[in-house]
Amino acid sequence: GDQMDETYLYFSGSWGRLIMGSENSAPYLMAYAAPYAGLGINSPNFFLFSPPLGTNAATSGYLNLASDANKITYFTPRFGGFQLGVSYTPNVDAVGGNRQTFGLNTDEDAGDLNHVIGAGVNFVESFNSLDIAVFAGGEWANREADGVTTISLVPTPFGSYFAAADDRYQSYQAGLNIGFSGFTVGGSVSYVDAGLDGDFSDSDQWFYDVGATYTTGPWTVGLTYSYSDLTLDGLDLIPFGEGTFESRRHMVELGASYALSPGVTIYGAGQYMKQINDYEVDAFIGPDTDADQDSDGWALSVGTKLSF
């Protein structure tokens, strides 16, 4: 119930940096993804569209399972361009510094995750006029308790729901940026295995992005594209039968920004989104069924960015 997004303390020295509290995990903070000049289309915080209701493909490829849950994180010093980072989050329920309210950090909840390990490594170096940044990382977690988690897909073409028995969670991300002569090109790929077993025979989520920017003086222009895919197989669609659900999203952004002063930037961006949600059912009785929910849209965004 507090008003702070992140609260943490840190110690740093020649031995590295230690962070304790409500802050993002090591692989999230170390990641590199596609460059952009506008608002961005690989963000866990900003998404300008409202696709069809139900489970949808990811809007970001960053490893953000533990988000701002209380954790401990350590970063090594940078050696020869390389740096390692690792985080441990006891429980994803525990967010912020206020622990006075009963029930904020309950245990043995079916569907909740605990003992989240996040690890990452990146390499950042310049070779003459060439700048290179490479990243790879992962997150792993346990389910607090086995049980049934109801995931709503209402309304769907079938007006039903499905449930899943919980097991494990693992996710991975890799990214690359290359800069030269004012240009920056790069991209990233991430994969999430939500670890749903039983009624879910499989749950796979992929996210890709690629982009390029050009900076001259205070101006930066850029074009970025992303694609995400969520596939759920072996769904128990009561009372219809077994089903498969797939959500695919394409997004593209053309943006420009202008640096007014150090830390102060204004930007403008245009985005296009195309999403397809596909449902297929192997019916218990009667013919098999499939249906699509398609949506697309345009968005224009202008704003300011303040960093310090």
mmCIF file of N, CA and C in Angstrom, residues 158-228:
data_model
loop_
_atom_site.group_PDB
_atom_site.id
_atom_site.type_symbol
_atom_site.label_atom_id
_atom_site.label_comp_id
_atom_site.label_asym_id
_atom_site.label_seq_id
_atom_site.Cartn_x
_atom_site.Cartn_y
_atom_site.Cartn_z
ATOM 1 N N PHE A 158 -15.722 -20.044 -27.483
ATOM 2 C CA PHE A 158 -16.384 -21.183 -26.878
ATOM 3 C C PHE A 158 -17.002 -20.847 -25.524
ATOM 4 N N GLY A 159 -16.768 -19.643 -24.995
ATOM 5 C CA GLY A 159 -17.340 -19.223 -23.743
ATOM 6 C C GLY A 159 -16.972 -20.114 -22.584
ATOM 7 N N SER A 160 -15.727 -20.590 -22.513
ATOM 8 C CA SER A 160 -15.346 -21.560 -21.498
ATOM 9 C C SER A 160 -14.107 -21.086 -20.756
ATOM 10 N N TYR A 161 -13.540 -21.952 -19.936
ATOM 11 C CA TYR A 161 -12.314 -21.673 -19.228
ATOM 12 C C TYR A 161 -11.471 -22.947 -19.222
ATOM 13 N N PHE A 162 -10.216 -22.791 -18.802
ATOM 14 C CA PHE A 162 -9.388 -23.979 -18.635
ATOM 15 C C PHE A 162 -8.552 -23.817 -17.379
ATOM 16 N N ALA A 163 -8.025 -24.914 -16.875
ATOM 17 C CA ALA A 163 -7.224 -24.893 -15.654
ATOM 18 C C ALA A 163 -5.912 -25.614 -15.913
ATOM 19 N N ALA A 164 -4.954 -25.409 -14.993
ATOM 20 C CA ALA A 164 -3.642 -26.019 -15.182
ATOM 21 C C ALA A 164 -3.035 -26.389 -13.846
ATOM 22 N N ALA A 165 -2.340 -27.514 -13.792
ATOM 23 C CA ALA A 165 -1.566 -27.887 -12.613
ATOM 24 C C ALA A 165 -0.182 -27.264 -12.722
ATOM 25 N N ASP A 166 0.312 -26.680 -11.624
ATOM 26 C CA ASP A 166 1.554 -25.935 -11.639
ATOM 27 C C ASP A 166 2.753 -26.837 -11.367
ATOM 28 N N ASP A 167 3.884 -26.480 -11.988
ATOM 29 C CA ASP A 167 5.067 -27.303 -11.812
ATOM 30 C C ASP A 167 6.306 -26.431 -11.644
ATOM 31 N N ARG A 168 6.850 -25.892 -12.727
ATOM 32 C CA ARG A 168 8.120 -25.177 -12.684
ATOM 33 C C ARG A 168 8.037 -23.939 -13.572
ATOM 34 N N TYR A 169 9.084 -23.124 -13.554
ATOM 35 C CA TYR A 169 9.157 -21.935 -14.406
ATOM 36 C C TYR A 169 10.611 -21.716 -14.791
ATOM 37 N N GLN A 170 10.845 -21.413 -16.076
ATOM 38 C CA GLN A 170 12.177 -21.059 -16.526
ATOM 39 C C GLN A 170 12.064 -20.124 -17.725
ATOM 40 N N SER A 171 12.982 -19.174 -17.825
ATOM 41 C CA SER A 171 12.977 -18.218 -18.935
ATOM 42 C C SER A 171 14.404 -17.817 -19.263
ATOM 43 N N TYR A 172 14.619 -17.423 -20.531
ATOM 44 C CA TYR A 172 15.955 -17.090 -21.023
ATOM 45 C C TYR A 172 15.855 -15.911 -21.991
ATOM 46 N N GLN A 173 16.916 -15.089 -22.033
ATOM 47 C CA GLN A 173 16.976 -13.967 -22.963
ATOM 48 C C GLN A 173 18.416 -13.751 -23.408
ATOM 49 N N ALA A 174 18.577 -13.333 -24.660
ATOM 50 C CA ALA A 174 19.884 -12.950 -25.187
ATOM 51 C C ALA A 174 19.699 -11.734 -26.082
ATOM 52 N N GLY A 175 20.689 -10.833 -26.089
ATOM 53 C CA GLY A 175 20.578 -9.627 -26.894
ATOM 54 C C GLY A 175 21.930 -9.134 -27.353
ATOM 55 N N LEU A 176 21.907 -8.317 -28.407
ATOM 56 C CA LEU A 176 23.125 -7.790 -29.019
ATOM 57 C C LEU A 176 22.874 -6.382 -29.548
ATOM 58 N N ASN A 177 23.795 -5.449 -29.265
ATOM 59 C CA ASN A 177 23.807 -4.105 -29.850
ATOM 60 C C ASN A 177 25.176 -3.840 -30.448
ATOM 61 N N ILE A 178 25.195 -3.249 -31.640
ATOM 62 C CA ILE A 178 26.433 -2.844 -32.307
ATOM 63 C C ILE A 178 26.287 -1.396 -32.733
ATOM 64 N N GLY A 179 27.253 -0.549 -32.365
ATOM 65 C CA GLY A 179 27.214 0.860 -32.718
ATOM 66 C C GLY A 179 28.421 1.267 -33.543
ATOM 67 N N PHE A 180 28.165 2.094 -34.572
ATOM 68 C CA PHE A 180 29.243 2.584 -35.430
ATOM 69 C C PHE A 180 28.762 3.809 -36.189
ATOM 70 N N SER A 181 29.582 4.847 -36.264
ATOM 71 C CA SER A 181 29.331 6.044 -37.083
ATOM 72 C C SER A 181 27.940 6.626 -36.863
ATOM 73 N N GLY A 182 27.461 6.661 -35.643
ATOM 74 C CA GLY A 182 26.150 7.218 -35.346
ATOM 75 C C GLY A 182 25.018 6.218 -35.430
ATOM 76 N N PHE A 183 25.266 5.053 -36.022
ATOM 77 C CA PHE A 183 24.242 4.009 -36.137
ATOM 78 C C PHE A 183 24.336 3.044 -34.949
ATOM 79 N N THR A 184 23.187 2.547 -34.511
ATOM 80 C CA THR A 184 23.117 1.439 -33.561
ATOM 81 C C THR A 184 22.112 0.426 -34.090
ATOM 82 N N VAL A 185 22.540 -0.818 -34.235
ATOM 83 C CA VAL A 185 21.656 -1.891 -34.692
ATOM 84 C C VAL A 185 21.708 -3.009 -33.650
ATOM 85 N N GLY A 186 20.614 -3.732 -33.527
ATOM 86 C CA GLY A 186 20.616 -4.821 -32.572
ATOM 87 C C GLY A 186 19.258 -5.455 -32.406
ATOM 88 N N GLY A 187 19.188 -6.399 -31.493
ATOM 89 C CA GLY A 187 17.936 -7.092 -31.239
ATOM 90 C C GLY A 187 18.093 -8.059 -30.091
ATOM 91 N N SER A 188 17.013 -8.783 -29.807
ATOM 92 C CA SER A 188 17.037 -9.747 -28.710
ATOM 93 C C SER A 188 16.039 -10.855 -28.982
ATOM 94 N N VAL A 189 16.179 -11.946 -28.246
ATOM 95 C CA VAL A 189 15.238 -13.066 -28.305
ATOM 96 C C VAL A 189 15.056 -13.579 -26.884
ATOM 97 N N SER A 190 13.825 -13.943 -26.522
ATOM 98 C CA SER A 190 13.568 -14.509 -25.200
ATOM 99 C C SER A 190 12.591 -15.665 -25.322
ATOM 100 N N TYR A 191 12.700 -16.581 -24.359
ATOM 101 C CA TYR A 191 11.830 -17.755 -24.315
ATOM 102 C C TYR A 191 11.379 -17.988 -22.884
ATOM 103 N N VAL A 192 10.094 -18.294 -22.699
ATOM 104 C CA VAL A 192 9.532 -18.585 -21.382
ATOM 105 C C VAL A 192 8.820 -19.922 -21.438
ATOM 106 N N ASP A 193 9.212 -20.826 -20.531
ATOM 107 C CA ASP A 193 8.485 -22.065 -20.286
ATOM 108 C C ASP A 193 7.784 -21.880 -18.947
ATOM 109 N N ALA A 194 6.464 -21.641 -19.010
ATOM 110 C CA ALA A 194 5.725 -21.318 -17.792
ATOM 111 C C ALA A 194 5.611 -22.495 -16.845
ATOM 112 N N GLY A 195 6.017 -23.678 -17.295
ATOM 113 C CA GLY A 195 6.054 -24.823 -16.410
ATOM 114 C C GLY A 195 4.701 -25.331 -16.011
ATOM 115 N N LEU A 196 3.724 -25.213 -16.883
ATOM 116 C CA LEU A 196 2.381 -25.679 -16.574
ATOM 117 C C LEU A 196 2.220 -27.092 -17.096
ATOM 118 N N ASP A 197 1.799 -27.985 -16.220
ATOM 119 C CA ASP A 197 1.713 -29.394 -16.554
ATOM 120 C C ASP A 197 0.284 -29.856 -16.312
ATOM 121 N N GLY A 198 0.027 -31.131 -16.533
ATOM 122 C CA GLY A 198 -1.320 -31.645 -16.316
ATOM 123 C C GLY A 198 -2.216 -31.275 -17.480
ATOM 124 N N ASP A 199 -3.230 -30.410 -17.239
ATOM 125 C CA ASP A 199 -4.134 -30.022 -18.312
ATOM 126 C C ASP A 199 -3.417 -29.237 -19.397
ATOM 127 N N PHE A 200 -2.319 -28.554 -19.036
ATOM 128 C CA PHE A 200 -1.446 -27.982 -20.051
ATOM 129 C C PHE A 200 -0.392 -29.017 -20.390
ATOM 130 N N SER A 201 -0.400 -29.519 -21.599
ATOM 131 C CA SER A 201 0.695 -30.395 -21.970
ATOM 132 C C SER A 201 1.926 -29.585 -22.326
ATOM 133 N N ASP A 202 1.738 -28.296 -22.683
ATOM 134 C CA ASP A 202 2.882 -27.476 -23.055
ATOM 135 C C ASP A 202 2.473 -26.016 -22.990
ATOM 136 N N SER A 203 3.411 -25.160 -22.636
ATOM 137 C CA SER A 203 3.186 -23.720 -22.611
ATOM 138 C C SER A 203 4.489 -23.050 -23.013
ATOM 139 N N ASP A 204 4.526 -22.454 -24.186
ATOM 140 C CA ASP A 204 5.738 -21.846 -24.720
ATOM 141 C C ASP A 204 5.462 -20.409 -25.145
ATOM 142 N N GLN A 205 6.377 -19.522 -24.780
ATOM 143 C CA GLN A 205 6.248 -18.116 -25.163
ATOM 144 C C GLN A 205 7.575 -17.614 -25.719
ATOM 145 N N TRP A 206 7.530 -17.010 -26.916
ATOM 146 C CA TRP A 206 8.713 -16.463 -27.578
ATOM 147 C C TRP A 206 8.505 -14.972 -27.828
ATOM 148 N N PHE A 207 9.616 -14.232 -27.768
ATOM 149 C CA PHE A 207 9.583 -12.805 -28.102
ATOM 150 C C PHE A 207 10.868 -12.461 -28.842
ATOM 151 N N TYR A 208 10.726 -11.763 -29.977
ATOM 152 C CA TYR A 208 11.866 -11.314 -30.780
ATOM 153 C C TYR A 208 11.726 -9.818 -31.040
ATOM 154 N N ASP A 209 12.842 -9.108 -31.069
ATOM 155 C CA ASP A 209 12.806 -7.730 -31.557
ATOM 156 C C ASP A 209 14.114 -7.410 -32.271
ATOM 157 N N VAL A 210 14.024 -6.478 -33.223
ATOM 158 C CA VAL A 210 15.183 -6.045 -33.990
ATOM 159 C C VAL A 210 14.962 -4.583 -34.351
ATOM 160 N N GLY A 211 16.032 -3.788 -34.363
ATOM 161 C CA GLY A 211 15.866 -2.371 -34.660
ATOM 162 C C GLY A 211 17.165 -1.704 -35.025
ATOM 163 N N ALA A 212 17.040 -0.461 -35.501
ATOM 164 C CA ALA A 212 18.202 0.344 -35.868
ATOM 165 C C ALA A 212 17.886 1.812 -35.593
ATOM 166 N N THR A 213 18.864 2.541 -35.090
ATOM 167 C CA THR A 213 18.730 3.976 -34.869
ATOM 168 C C THR A 213 19.930 4.697 -35.476
ATOM 169 N N TYR A 214 19.722 5.993 -35.751
ATOM 170 C CA TYR A 214 20.815 6.846 -36.227
ATOM 171 C C TYR A 214 20.766 8.146 -35.444
ATOM 172 N N THR A 215 21.913 8.560 -34.884
ATOM 173 C CA THR A 215 22.012 9.764 -34.075
ATOM 174 C C THR A 215 22.962 10.751 -34.734
ATOM 175 N N THR A 216 22.497 11.987 -34.871
ATOM 176 C CA THR A 216 23.339 13.073 -35.340
ATOM 177 C C THR A 216 23.030 14.308 -34.512
ATOM 178 N N GLY A 217 24.018 14.795 -33.793
ATOM 179 C CA GLY A 217 23.790 15.915 -32.881
ATOM 180 C C GLY A 217 22.769 15.517 -31.830
ATOM 181 N N PRO A 218 21.766 16.382 -31.574
ATOM 182 C CA PRO A 218 20.750 16.054 -30.569
ATOM 183 C C PRO A 218 19.642 15.154 -31.104
ATOM 184 N N TRP A 219 19.648 14.860 -32.420
ATOM 185 C CA TRP A 219 18.556 14.104 -33.038
ATOM 186 C C TRP A 219 18.874 12.610 -33.100
ATOM 187 N N THR A 220 17.834 11.780 -32.864
ATOM 188 C CA THR A 220 17.920 10.338 -33.078
ATOM 189 C C THR A 220 16.648 9.876 -33.764
ATOM 190 N N VAL A 221 16.789 9.084 -34.825
ATOM 191 C CA VAL A 221 15.636 8.486 -35.500
ATOM 192 C C VAL A 221 15.831 6.977 -35.499
ATOM 193 N N GLY A 222 14.716 6.223 -35.492
ATOM 194 C CA GLY A 222 14.863 4.781 -35.429
ATOM 195 C C GLY A 222 13.637 4.022 -35.890
ATOM 196 N N LEU A 223 13.864 2.792 -36.314
ATOM 197 C CA LEU A 223 12.808 1.874 -36.734
ATOM 198 C C LEU A 223 13.010 0.561 -35.985
ATOM 199 N N THR A 224 11.931 0.054 -35.343
ATOM 200 C CA THR A 224 12.017 -1.154 -34.523
ATOM 201 C C THR A 224 10.833 -2.069 -34.821
ATOM 202 N N TYR A 225 11.091 -3.377 -34.821
ATOM 203 C CA TYR A 225 10.054 -4.384 -35.077
ATOM 204 C C TYR A 225 10.124 -5.454 -33.990
ATOM 205 N N SER A 226 8.952 -5.952 -33.573
ATOM 206 C CA SER A 226 8.925 -7.056 -32.611
ATOM 207 C C SER A 226 7.866 -8.069 -33.018
ATOM 208 N N TYR A 227 8.108 -9.317 -32.627
ATOM 209 C CA TYR A 227 7.156 -10.414 -32.853
ATOM 210 C C TYR A 227 7.105 -11.262 -31.591
ATOM 211 N N SER A 228 5.899 -11.585 -31.132
ATOM 212 C CA SER A 228 5.742 -12.444 -29.962
ATOM 213 C C SER A 228 4.737 -13.540 -30.257
#
